[in-house]
XYZ file of C-alpha atoms in Angstrom:
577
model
C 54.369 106.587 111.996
C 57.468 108.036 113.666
C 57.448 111.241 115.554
C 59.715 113.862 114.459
C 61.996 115.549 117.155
C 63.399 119.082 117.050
C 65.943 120.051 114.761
C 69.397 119.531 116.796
C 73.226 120.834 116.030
C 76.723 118.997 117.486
C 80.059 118.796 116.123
C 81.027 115.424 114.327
C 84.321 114.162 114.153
C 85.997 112.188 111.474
C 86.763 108.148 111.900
C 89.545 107.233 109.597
C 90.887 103.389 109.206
C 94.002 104.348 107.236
C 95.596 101.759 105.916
C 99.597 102.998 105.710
C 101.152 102.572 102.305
C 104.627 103.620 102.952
C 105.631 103.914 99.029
C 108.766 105.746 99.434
C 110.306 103.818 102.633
C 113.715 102.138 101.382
C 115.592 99.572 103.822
C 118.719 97.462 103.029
C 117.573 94.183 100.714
C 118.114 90.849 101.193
C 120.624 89.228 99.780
C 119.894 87.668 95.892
C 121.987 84.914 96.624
C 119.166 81.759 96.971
C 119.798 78.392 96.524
C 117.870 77.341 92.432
C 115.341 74.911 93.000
C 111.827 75.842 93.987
C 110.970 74.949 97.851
C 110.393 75.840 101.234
C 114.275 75.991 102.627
C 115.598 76.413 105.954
C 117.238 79.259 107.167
C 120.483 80.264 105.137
C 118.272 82.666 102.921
C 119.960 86.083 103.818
C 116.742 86.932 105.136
C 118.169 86.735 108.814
C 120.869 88.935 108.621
C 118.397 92.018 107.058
C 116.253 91.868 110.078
C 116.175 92.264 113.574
C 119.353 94.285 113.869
C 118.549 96.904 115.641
C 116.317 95.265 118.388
C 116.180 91.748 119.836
C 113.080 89.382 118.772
C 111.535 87.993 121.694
C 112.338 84.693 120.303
C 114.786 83.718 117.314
C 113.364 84.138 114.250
C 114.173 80.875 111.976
C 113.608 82.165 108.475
C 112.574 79.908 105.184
C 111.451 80.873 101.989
C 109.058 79.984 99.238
C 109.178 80.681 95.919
C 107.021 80.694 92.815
C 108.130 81.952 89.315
C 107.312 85.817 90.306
C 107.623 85.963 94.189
C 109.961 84.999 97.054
C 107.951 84.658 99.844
C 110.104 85.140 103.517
C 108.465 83.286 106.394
C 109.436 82.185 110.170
C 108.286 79.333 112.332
C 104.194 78.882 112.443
C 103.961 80.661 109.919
C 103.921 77.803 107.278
C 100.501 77.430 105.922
C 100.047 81.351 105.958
C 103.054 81.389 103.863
C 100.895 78.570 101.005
C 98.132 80.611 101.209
C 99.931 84.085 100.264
C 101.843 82.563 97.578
C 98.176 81.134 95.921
C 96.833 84.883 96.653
C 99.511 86.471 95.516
C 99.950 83.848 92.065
C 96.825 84.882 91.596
C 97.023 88.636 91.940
C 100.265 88.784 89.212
C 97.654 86.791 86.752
C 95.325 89.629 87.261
C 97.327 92.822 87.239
C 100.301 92.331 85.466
C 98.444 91.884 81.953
C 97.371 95.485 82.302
C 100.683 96.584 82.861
C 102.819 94.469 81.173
C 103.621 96.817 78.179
C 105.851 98.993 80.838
C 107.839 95.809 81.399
C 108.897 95.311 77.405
C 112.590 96.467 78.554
C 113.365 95.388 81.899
C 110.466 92.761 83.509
C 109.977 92.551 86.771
C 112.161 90.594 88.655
C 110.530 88.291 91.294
C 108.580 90.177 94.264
C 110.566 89.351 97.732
C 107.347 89.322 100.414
C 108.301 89.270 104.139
C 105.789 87.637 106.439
C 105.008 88.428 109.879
C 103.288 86.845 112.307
C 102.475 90.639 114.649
C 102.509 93.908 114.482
C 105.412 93.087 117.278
C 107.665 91.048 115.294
C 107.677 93.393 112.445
C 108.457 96.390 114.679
C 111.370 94.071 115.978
C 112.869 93.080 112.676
C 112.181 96.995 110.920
C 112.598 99.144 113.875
C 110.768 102.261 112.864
C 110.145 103.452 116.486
C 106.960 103.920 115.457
C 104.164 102.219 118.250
C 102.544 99.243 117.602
C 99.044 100.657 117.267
C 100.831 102.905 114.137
C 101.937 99.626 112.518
C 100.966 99.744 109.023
C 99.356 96.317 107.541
C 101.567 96.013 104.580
C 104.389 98.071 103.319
C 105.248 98.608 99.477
C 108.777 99.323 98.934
C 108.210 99.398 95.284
C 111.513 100.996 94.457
C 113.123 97.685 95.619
C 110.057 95.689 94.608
C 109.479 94.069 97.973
C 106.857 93.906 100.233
C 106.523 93.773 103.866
C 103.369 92.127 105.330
C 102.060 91.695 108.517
C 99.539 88.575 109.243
C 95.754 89.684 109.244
C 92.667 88.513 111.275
C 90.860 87.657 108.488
C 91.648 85.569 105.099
C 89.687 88.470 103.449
C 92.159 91.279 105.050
C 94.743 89.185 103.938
C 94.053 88.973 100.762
C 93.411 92.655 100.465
C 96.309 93.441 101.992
C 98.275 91.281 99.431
C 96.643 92.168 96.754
C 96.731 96.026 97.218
C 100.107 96.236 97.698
C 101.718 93.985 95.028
C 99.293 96.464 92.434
C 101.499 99.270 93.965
C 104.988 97.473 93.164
C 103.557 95.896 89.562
C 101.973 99.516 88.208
C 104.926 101.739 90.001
C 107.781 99.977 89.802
C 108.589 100.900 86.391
C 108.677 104.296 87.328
C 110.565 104.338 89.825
C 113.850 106.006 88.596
C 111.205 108.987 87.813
C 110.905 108.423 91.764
C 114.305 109.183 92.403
C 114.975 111.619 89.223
C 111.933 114.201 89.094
C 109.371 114.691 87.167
C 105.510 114.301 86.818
C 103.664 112.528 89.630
C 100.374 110.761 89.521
C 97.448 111.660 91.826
C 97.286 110.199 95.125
C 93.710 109.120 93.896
C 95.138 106.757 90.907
C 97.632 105.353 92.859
C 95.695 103.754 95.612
C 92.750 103.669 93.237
C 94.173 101.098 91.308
C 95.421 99.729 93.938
C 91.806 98.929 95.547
C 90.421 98.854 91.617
C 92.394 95.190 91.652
C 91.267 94.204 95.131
C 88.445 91.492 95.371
C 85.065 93.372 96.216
C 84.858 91.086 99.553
C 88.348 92.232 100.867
C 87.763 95.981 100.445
C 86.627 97.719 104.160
C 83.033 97.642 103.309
C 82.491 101.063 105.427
C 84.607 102.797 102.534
C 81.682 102.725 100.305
C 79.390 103.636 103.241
C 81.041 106.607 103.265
C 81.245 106.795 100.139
C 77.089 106.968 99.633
C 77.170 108.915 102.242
C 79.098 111.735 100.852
C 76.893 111.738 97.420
C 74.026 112.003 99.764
C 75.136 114.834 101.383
C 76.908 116.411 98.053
C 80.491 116.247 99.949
C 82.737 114.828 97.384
C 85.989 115.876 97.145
C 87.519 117.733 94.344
C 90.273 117.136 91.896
C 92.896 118.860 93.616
C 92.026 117.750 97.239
C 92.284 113.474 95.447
C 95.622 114.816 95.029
C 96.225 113.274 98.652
C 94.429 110.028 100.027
C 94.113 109.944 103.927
C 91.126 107.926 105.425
C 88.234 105.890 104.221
C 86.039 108.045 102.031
C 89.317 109.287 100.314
C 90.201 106.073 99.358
C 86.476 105.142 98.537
C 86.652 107.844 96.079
C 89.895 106.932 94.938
C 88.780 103.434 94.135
C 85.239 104.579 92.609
C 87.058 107.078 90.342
C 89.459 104.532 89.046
C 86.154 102.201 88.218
C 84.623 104.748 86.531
C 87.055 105.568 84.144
C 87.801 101.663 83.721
C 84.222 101.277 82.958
C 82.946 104.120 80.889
C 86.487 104.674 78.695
C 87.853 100.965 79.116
C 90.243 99.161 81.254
C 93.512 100.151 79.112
C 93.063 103.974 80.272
C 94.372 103.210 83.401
C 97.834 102.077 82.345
C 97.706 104.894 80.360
C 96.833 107.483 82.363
C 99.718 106.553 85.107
C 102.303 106.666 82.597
C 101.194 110.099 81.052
C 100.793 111.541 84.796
C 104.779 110.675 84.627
C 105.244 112.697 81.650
C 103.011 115.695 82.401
C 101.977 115.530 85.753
C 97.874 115.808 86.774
C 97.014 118.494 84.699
C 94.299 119.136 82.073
C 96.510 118.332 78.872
C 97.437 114.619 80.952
C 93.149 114.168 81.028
C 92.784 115.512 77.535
C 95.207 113.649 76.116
C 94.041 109.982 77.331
C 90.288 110.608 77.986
C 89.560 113.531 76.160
C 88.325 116.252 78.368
C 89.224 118.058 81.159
C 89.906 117.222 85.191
C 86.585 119.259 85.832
C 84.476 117.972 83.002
C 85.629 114.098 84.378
C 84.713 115.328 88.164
C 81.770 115.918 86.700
C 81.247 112.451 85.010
C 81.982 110.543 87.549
C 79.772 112.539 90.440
C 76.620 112.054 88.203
C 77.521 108.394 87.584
C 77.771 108.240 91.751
C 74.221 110.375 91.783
C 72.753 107.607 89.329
C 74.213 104.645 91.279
C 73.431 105.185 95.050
C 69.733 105.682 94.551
C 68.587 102.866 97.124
C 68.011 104.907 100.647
C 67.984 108.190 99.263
C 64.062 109.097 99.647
C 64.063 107.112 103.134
C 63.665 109.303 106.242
C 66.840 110.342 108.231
C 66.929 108.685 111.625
C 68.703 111.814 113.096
C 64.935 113.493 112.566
C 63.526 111.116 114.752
C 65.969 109.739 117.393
C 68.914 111.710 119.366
C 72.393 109.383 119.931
C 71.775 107.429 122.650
C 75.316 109.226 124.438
C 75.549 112.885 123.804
C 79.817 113.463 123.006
C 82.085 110.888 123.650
C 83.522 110.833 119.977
C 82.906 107.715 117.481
C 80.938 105.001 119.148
C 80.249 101.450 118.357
C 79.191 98.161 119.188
C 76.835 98.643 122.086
C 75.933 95.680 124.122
C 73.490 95.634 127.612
C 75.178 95.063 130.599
C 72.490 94.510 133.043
C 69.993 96.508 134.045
C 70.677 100.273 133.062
C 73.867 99.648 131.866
C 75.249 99.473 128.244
C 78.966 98.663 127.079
C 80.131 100.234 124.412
C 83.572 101.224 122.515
C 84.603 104.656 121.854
C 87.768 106.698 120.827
C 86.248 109.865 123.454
C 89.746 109.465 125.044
C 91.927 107.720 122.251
C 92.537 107.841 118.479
C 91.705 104.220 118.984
C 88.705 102.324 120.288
C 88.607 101.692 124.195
C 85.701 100.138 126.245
C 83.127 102.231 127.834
C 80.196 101.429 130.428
C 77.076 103.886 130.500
C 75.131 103.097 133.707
C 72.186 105.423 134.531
C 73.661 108.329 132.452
C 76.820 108.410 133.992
C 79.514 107.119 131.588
C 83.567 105.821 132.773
C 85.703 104.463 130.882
C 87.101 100.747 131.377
C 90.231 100.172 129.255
C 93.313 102.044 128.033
C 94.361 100.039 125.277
C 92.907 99.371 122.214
C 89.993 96.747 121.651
C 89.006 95.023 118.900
C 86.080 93.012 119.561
C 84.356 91.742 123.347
C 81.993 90.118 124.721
C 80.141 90.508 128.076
C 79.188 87.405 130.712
C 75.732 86.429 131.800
C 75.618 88.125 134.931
C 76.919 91.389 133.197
C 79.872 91.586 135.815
C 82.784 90.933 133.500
C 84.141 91.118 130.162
C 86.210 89.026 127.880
C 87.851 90.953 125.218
C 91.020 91.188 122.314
C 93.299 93.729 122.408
C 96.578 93.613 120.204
C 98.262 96.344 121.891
C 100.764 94.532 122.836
C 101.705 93.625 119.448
C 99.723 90.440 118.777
C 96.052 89.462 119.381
C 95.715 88.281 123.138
C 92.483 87.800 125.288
C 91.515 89.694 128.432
C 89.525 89.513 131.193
C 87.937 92.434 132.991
C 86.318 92.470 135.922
C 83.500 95.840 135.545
C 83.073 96.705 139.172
C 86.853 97.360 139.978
C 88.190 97.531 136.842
C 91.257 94.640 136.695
C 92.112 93.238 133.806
C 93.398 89.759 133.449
C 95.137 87.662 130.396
C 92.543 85.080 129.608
C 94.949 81.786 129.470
C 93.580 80.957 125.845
C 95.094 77.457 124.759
C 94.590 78.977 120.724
C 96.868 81.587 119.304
C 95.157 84.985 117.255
C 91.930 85.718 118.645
C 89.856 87.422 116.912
C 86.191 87.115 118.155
C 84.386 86.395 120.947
C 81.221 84.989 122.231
C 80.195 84.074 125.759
C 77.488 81.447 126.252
C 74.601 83.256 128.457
C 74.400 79.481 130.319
C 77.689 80.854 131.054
C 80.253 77.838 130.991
C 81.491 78.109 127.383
C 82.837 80.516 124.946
C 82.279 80.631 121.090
C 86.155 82.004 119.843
C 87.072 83.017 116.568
C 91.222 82.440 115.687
C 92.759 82.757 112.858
C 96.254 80.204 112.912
C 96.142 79.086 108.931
C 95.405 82.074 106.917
C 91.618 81.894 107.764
C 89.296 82.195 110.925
C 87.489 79.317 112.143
C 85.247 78.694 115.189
C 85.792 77.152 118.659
C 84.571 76.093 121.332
C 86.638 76.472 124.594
C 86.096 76.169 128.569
C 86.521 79.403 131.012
C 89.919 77.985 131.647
C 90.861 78.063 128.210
C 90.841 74.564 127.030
C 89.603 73.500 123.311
C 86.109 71.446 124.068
C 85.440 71.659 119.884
C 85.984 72.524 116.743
C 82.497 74.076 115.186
C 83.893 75.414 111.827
C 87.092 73.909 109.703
C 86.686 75.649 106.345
C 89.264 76.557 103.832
C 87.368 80.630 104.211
C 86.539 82.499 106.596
C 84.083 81.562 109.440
C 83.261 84.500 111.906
C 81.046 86.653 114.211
C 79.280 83.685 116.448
C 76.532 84.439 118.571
C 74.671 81.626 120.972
C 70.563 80.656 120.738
C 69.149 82.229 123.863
C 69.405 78.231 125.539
C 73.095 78.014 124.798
C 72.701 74.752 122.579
C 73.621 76.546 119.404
C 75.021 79.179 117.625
C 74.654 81.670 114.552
C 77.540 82.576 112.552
C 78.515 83.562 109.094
C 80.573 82.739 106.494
C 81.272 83.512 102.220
C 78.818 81.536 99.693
C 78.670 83.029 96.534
C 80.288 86.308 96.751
C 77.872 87.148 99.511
C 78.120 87.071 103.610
C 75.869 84.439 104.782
C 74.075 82.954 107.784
C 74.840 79.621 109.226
C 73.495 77.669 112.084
C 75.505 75.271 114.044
C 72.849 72.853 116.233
C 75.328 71.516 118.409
C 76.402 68.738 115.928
C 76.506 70.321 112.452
C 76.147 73.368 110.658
C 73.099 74.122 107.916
C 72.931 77.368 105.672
C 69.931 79.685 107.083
C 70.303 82.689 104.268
C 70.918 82.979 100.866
C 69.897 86.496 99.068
C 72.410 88.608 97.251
C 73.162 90.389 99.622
C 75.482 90.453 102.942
C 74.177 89.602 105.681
C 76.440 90.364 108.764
C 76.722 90.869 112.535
C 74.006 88.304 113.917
C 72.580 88.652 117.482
C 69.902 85.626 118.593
C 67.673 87.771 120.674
C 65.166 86.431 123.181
C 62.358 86.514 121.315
C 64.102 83.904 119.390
C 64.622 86.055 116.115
C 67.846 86.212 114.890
C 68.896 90.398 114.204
C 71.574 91.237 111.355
C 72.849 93.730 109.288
C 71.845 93.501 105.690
C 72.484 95.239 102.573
C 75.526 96.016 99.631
C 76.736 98.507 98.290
C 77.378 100.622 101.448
C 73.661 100.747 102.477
C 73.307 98.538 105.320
C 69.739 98.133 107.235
C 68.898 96.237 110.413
C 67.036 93.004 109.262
C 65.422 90.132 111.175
C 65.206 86.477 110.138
C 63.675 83.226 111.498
C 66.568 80.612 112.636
C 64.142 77.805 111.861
C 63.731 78.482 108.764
C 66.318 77.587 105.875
C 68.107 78.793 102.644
C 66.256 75.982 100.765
C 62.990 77.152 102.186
C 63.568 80.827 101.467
C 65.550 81.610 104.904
C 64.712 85.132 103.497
C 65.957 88.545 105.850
C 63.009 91.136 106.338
C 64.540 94.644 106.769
C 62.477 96.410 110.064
C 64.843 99.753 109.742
C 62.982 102.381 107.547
C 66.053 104.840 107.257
C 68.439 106.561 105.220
C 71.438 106.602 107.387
C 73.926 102.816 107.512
C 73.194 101.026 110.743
C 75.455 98.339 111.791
C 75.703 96.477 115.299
C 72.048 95.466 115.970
C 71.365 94.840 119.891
C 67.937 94.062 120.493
C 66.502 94.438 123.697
C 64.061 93.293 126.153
C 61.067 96.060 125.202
C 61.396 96.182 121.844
C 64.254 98.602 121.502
C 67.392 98.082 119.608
C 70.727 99.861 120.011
C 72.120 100.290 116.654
C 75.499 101.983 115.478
C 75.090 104.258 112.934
C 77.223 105.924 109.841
C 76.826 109.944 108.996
C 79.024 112.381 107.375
C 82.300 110.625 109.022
C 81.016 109.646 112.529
C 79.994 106.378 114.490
C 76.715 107.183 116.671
C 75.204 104.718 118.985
C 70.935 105.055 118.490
C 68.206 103.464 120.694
C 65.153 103.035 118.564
C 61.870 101.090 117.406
C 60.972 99.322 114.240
C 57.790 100.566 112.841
C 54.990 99.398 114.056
C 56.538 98.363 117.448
C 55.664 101.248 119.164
C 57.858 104.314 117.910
C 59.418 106.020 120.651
C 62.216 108.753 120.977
C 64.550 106.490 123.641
C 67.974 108.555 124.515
C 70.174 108.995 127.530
C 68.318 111.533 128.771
């Protein structure tokens, strides 16, 4: 059974992935003047003559556009099957919302949607010139008083879609009301706003660490209250945002929600707005909806607290994440200890220096643990690096494929598995240490990420959507079979050496450390078996060599890195110390 350690304080600091909806930012339009017939036209749009004005592209921007009955879609060279793939997401998204809102539209509909496409966070900076930097560049933009959207390309079809989908809610359930804007008046809640906004989004395209913290919050009794939903900031906020708007949807009936917004215009969020379309008070719904939250997170709650038994492996150092061995003694991790974004750090016999100052996505580490390939988009766009640990250079990795956005180095050492993203969605590759394409592993119309290689380097483990759940996949070499198939997501594979394959497993923001057998299939019951007994999320399994594993894990706001045994393994308290 595990050992309990000594009751311990330490401050925690907040994480917060905000996603930047700028709902009152107004720049000139583009001209209305488009040729009549639906197609993908060159140039001669009006669309390059709104942007880039103030600052030179790095290369000239040829712009097209694409349009459907509801949307003109504004794209640039490469960008062409990213451009098909919004306008399906997008059709798609109008089908959905627009129903529910369609009686503010009896008057004046909605004229088409213009959508700008970018390729970076660099070309949009070039072509809006905010000043802000490019690690403030906000995924999409809603300028729903114009009804036009501005969005940047993501790494993932998922994000895309989010994106998307999120931010044409704002222009279909605002713009209405936007001479209220302009003119006074009531104002709805932050927390209906982007509620809705993530209400409409597909389940697999929300963050899925917003509901972590989320359950983590009704754990701890830390929701927030009426007044302080008034404003939406970080995750949880916009967990609760989105879990508020379900609950109403759900318990009073999908219709509310139109007609609470248009009531907050009328009397602003007080008591008579609630009382009037729901029929009780802001407190007595509060209420509602924090016993519905009590009723629904129930899995976890009885299950002992791994901060009882284990101490974070790294006392400080702000959010941590992702730890991976280097070596002997030494661990590689990210942390924001010196950044509000993610950097790489090495811990080597309990002294800790950091290795980057720009921000990093995702890495990987070689063989020999003496370098490190990783993704950084701080200079605007996804680009791969190479790191050398023992004096610190850093390198651009000549990749021959454009948008990285995973990697995985072979531990034979001579390949990489590399995760890009140039249609819309990610797929898998294969590539040399010089950069070149040797094959193609995954070709997909969804997305296919987070590879890891068998311990020989003959295969790898990935995963990929089947059913409105995260799944495993093995790729032999030759061709790919489906290892998993529970409802539930299984994420984040690592092959260890014992030849088990680790993962993180679990929905509804509870997510456990799991194990399954590689040789085993979805057919034959490829079935996960959860080895963490505990309360808290963990996420980024590492095993290691004695039986350890170095786990990231979710409380009350912060990212922890924890060393610890599954039960029956030998329970041991394992921290820097």
């Amino acid at each position: 059974m595990l050992k309990k350690k000594p009751e311990e304080g330490g401050a925690r600091r907040t994480m917060r992935r905000t996603w930047l909806v700028w709902l009152f930012f107004i720049i000139v339009g583009i001209s209305n003047s488009f040729p009549g017939h639906a197609a993908v036209e060159l140039s001669n749009t009006g669309a390059e003559y709104a942007f880039g004005q103030v600052k030179s592209p790095p290369r000239p921007l040829q712009w097209r556009v694409l349009k459907s009955t509801h949307f003109e879609i504004y794209f640039y060279q490469g960008l062409e099957e990213v451009a098909l793939r919004c306008q399906s997401i997008l059709d798609e998204a109008y089908d959905h919302v627009y129903p529910d809102f369609a009686g503010f539209f009896t008057i004046n509909r909605l004229p088409p949607v213009r959508v700008i496409l970018f390729a970076s966070r660099r070309d949009f900076q070039n072509a809006e010139a905010t000043g802000t930097p490019l690690t403030a560049t906000p995924e999409g933009v809603a300028h729903f008083l114009i009804g036009r959207l501005a969005i940047i390309c993501q790494p993932t079809l998922r994000d895309l879609r989010g994106v998307l989908v999120h931010e044409v809610t704002h222009i279909i359930s605002l713009h209405p009301f936007r001479n209220r804007f302009l003119g006074g008046g009531g104002q709805p809640p932050d927390w209906l706003a982007e509620g809705l906004a993530e209400y409409y989004t597909p389940d697999l395209s929300r963050f899925p660490m917003r509901e972590g913290a989320l359950r983590d919050a009704v754990f701890r009794d830390g929701l927030s209250t009426m007044d302080q939903l008034r404003s939406v900031g970080g995750n949880l906020d916009y967990a609760q945002a989105w879990a508020l708007t379900d609950f109403i949807a759900k318990k009073y009936g999908n219709g509310k929600l139109a007609e609470l917004l248009k009531e907050f215009f009328i009397n602003g969020d007080r008591d008579i707005t609630y009382q009037k379309v729901l029929g009780l008070s802001r407190q007595e719904l509060w209420e509602a909806w924090r016993a519905d939250l009590q009723e629904r997170y129930q899995a976890g709650r009885e299950a002992p607290r791994i901060t009882d038994y284990y101490s974070p492996w790294i006392a400080g150092y702000g959010q941590q994440m992702q730890a991976s061995p280097a070596g002997e003694g030494r661990v590689v991790f990210l942390s924001s200890h010196e950044s509000r974004y993610l950097d790489l750090y090495l811990w080597e016999n309990g002294k800790t220096r950091r290795l980057t100052e720009q921000t990093v996505t995702a890495y990987t580490v070689s063989p020999d643990g003496k370098e490190i390939l990783f993704i950084s988009d701080v200079e605007g766009e996804n680009l791969l690096y190479r790191l050398e640990i023992a004096t610190g250079k850093i390198t651009p990795f000549p990749l021959a494929l454009g948008n990285p956005v995973e990697v995985a180095w072979s531990p034979v050492g001579e390949r990489l598995a590399v995760t890009v993203n140039t249609k819309g969605d990610t797929d898998i590759y294969l590539v040399n240490l010089e950069g070149e394409v040797l094959a193609r592993v995954t070709s997909g119309s969804t997305d296919e990420m987070s590879p890891f290689w068998a311990p020989d380097g003959q295969g790898l483990v990935y995963v990929a959507e089947h059913l409105g759940f995260d799944q495993l996949y093995i790729w032999d070499g030759k061709k790919s079979r489906q290892l998993t198939a529970a409802s539930k997501h299984h994420r984040e594979p690592v092959w260890g050496e014992d030849g088990k394959i680790y993962l993180t497993l679990g929905d509804k923001g509870y997510y456990q450390t799991a194990v399954v057998d590689p040789r085993a299939s979805a057919q034959e019951g490829g079935k996960a078996e959860v080895i963490s007994p505990f309360r808290e999320t963990l996420l980024h399994p590492f095993p290691l060599p004695g039986g350890e594993i170095l786990s990231t894990v979710y409380e009350n706001g912060t990212y922890k890195i924890y060393c610890w045994r599954p039960p029956g393994n030998g329970e041991k308290e394992v921290t820097a110390e």
